[in-house]
Coordinates of C-alpha atoms in Angstrom, one line a residue:
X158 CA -16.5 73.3 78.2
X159 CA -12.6 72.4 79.1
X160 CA -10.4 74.6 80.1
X161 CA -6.4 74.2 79.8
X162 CA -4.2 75.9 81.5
X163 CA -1.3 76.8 79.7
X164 CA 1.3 74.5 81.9
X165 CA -1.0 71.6 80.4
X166 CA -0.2 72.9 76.9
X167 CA 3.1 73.7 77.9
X168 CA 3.6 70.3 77.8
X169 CA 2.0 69.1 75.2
X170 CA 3.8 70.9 73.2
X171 CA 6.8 70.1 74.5
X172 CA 6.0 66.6 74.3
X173 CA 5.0 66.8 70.7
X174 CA 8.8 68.4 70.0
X175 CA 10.7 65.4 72.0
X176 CA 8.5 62.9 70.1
X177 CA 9.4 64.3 66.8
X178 CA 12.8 65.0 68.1
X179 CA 13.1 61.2 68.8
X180 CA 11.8 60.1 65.3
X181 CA 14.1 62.0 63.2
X182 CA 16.9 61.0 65.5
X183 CA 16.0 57.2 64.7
X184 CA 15.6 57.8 60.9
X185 CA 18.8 59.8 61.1
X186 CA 20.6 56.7 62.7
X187 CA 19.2 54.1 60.4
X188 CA 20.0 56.1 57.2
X189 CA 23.5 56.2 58.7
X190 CA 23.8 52.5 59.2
X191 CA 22.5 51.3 56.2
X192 CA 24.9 53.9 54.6
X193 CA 27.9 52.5 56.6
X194 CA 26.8 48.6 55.9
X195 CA 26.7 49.9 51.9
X196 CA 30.1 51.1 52.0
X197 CA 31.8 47.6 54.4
X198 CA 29.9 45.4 51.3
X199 CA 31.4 47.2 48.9
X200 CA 35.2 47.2 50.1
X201 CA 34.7 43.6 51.2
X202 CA 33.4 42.7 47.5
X203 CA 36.2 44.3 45.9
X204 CA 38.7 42.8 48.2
X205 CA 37.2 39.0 47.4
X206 CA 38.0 40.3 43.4
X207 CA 41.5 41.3 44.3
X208 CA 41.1 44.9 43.8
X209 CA 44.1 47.5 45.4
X210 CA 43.2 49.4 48.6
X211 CA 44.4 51.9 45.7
X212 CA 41.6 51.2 43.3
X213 CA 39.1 50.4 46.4
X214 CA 39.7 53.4 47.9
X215 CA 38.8 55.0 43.8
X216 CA 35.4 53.3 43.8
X217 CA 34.0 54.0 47.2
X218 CA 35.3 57.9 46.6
X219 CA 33.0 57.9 43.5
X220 CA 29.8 55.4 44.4
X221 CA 29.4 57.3 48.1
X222 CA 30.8 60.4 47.3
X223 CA 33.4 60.5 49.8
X224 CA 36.2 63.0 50.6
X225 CA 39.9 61.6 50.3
X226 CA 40.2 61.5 54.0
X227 CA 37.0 59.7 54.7
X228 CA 37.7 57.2 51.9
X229 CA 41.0 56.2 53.7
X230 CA 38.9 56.5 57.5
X231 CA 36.4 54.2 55.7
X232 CA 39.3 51.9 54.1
X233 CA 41.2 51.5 57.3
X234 CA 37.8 50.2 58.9
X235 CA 36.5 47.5 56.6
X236 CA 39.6 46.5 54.7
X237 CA 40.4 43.2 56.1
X238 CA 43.8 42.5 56.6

């Protein structure tokens, strides 16, 4: 029969929480990024069809659900000048 003392499962356990810590960290980031590539494609699409910043800054508000302050954050990123 084995025997474990309890810094052994100590950490285990704490090994299992970092692990999982760690995975939903990475999932978290990727979600972001794919996000953040979503939103550059679509100001650079309308930009190539001669949309406004004005009526750019409308469609990303509504297809990403953005605040008015994050559409402009967003805008003064990936508009290129």
């Amino acid at each position: 029969m084995v025997l474990y003392n309890a810094e052994e499962i100590m950490e285990k356990y704490v090994n299992d929480r970092v692990e999982t810590a760690v995975k939903h960290a990475v999932k978290h980031a990727v979600k972001h990024a794919e996000r953040e590539a979503s939103i550059r494609t679509k100001i650079e699409t309308c930009q190539e069809f001669g949309l406004s910043r004005k009526d750019t800054a409308l469609k990303i508000k509504k297809a990403f659900q953005l605040s008015d302050s994050a559409a402009r954050k967003k805008m003064g990123k990936y508009w290129i000048k």
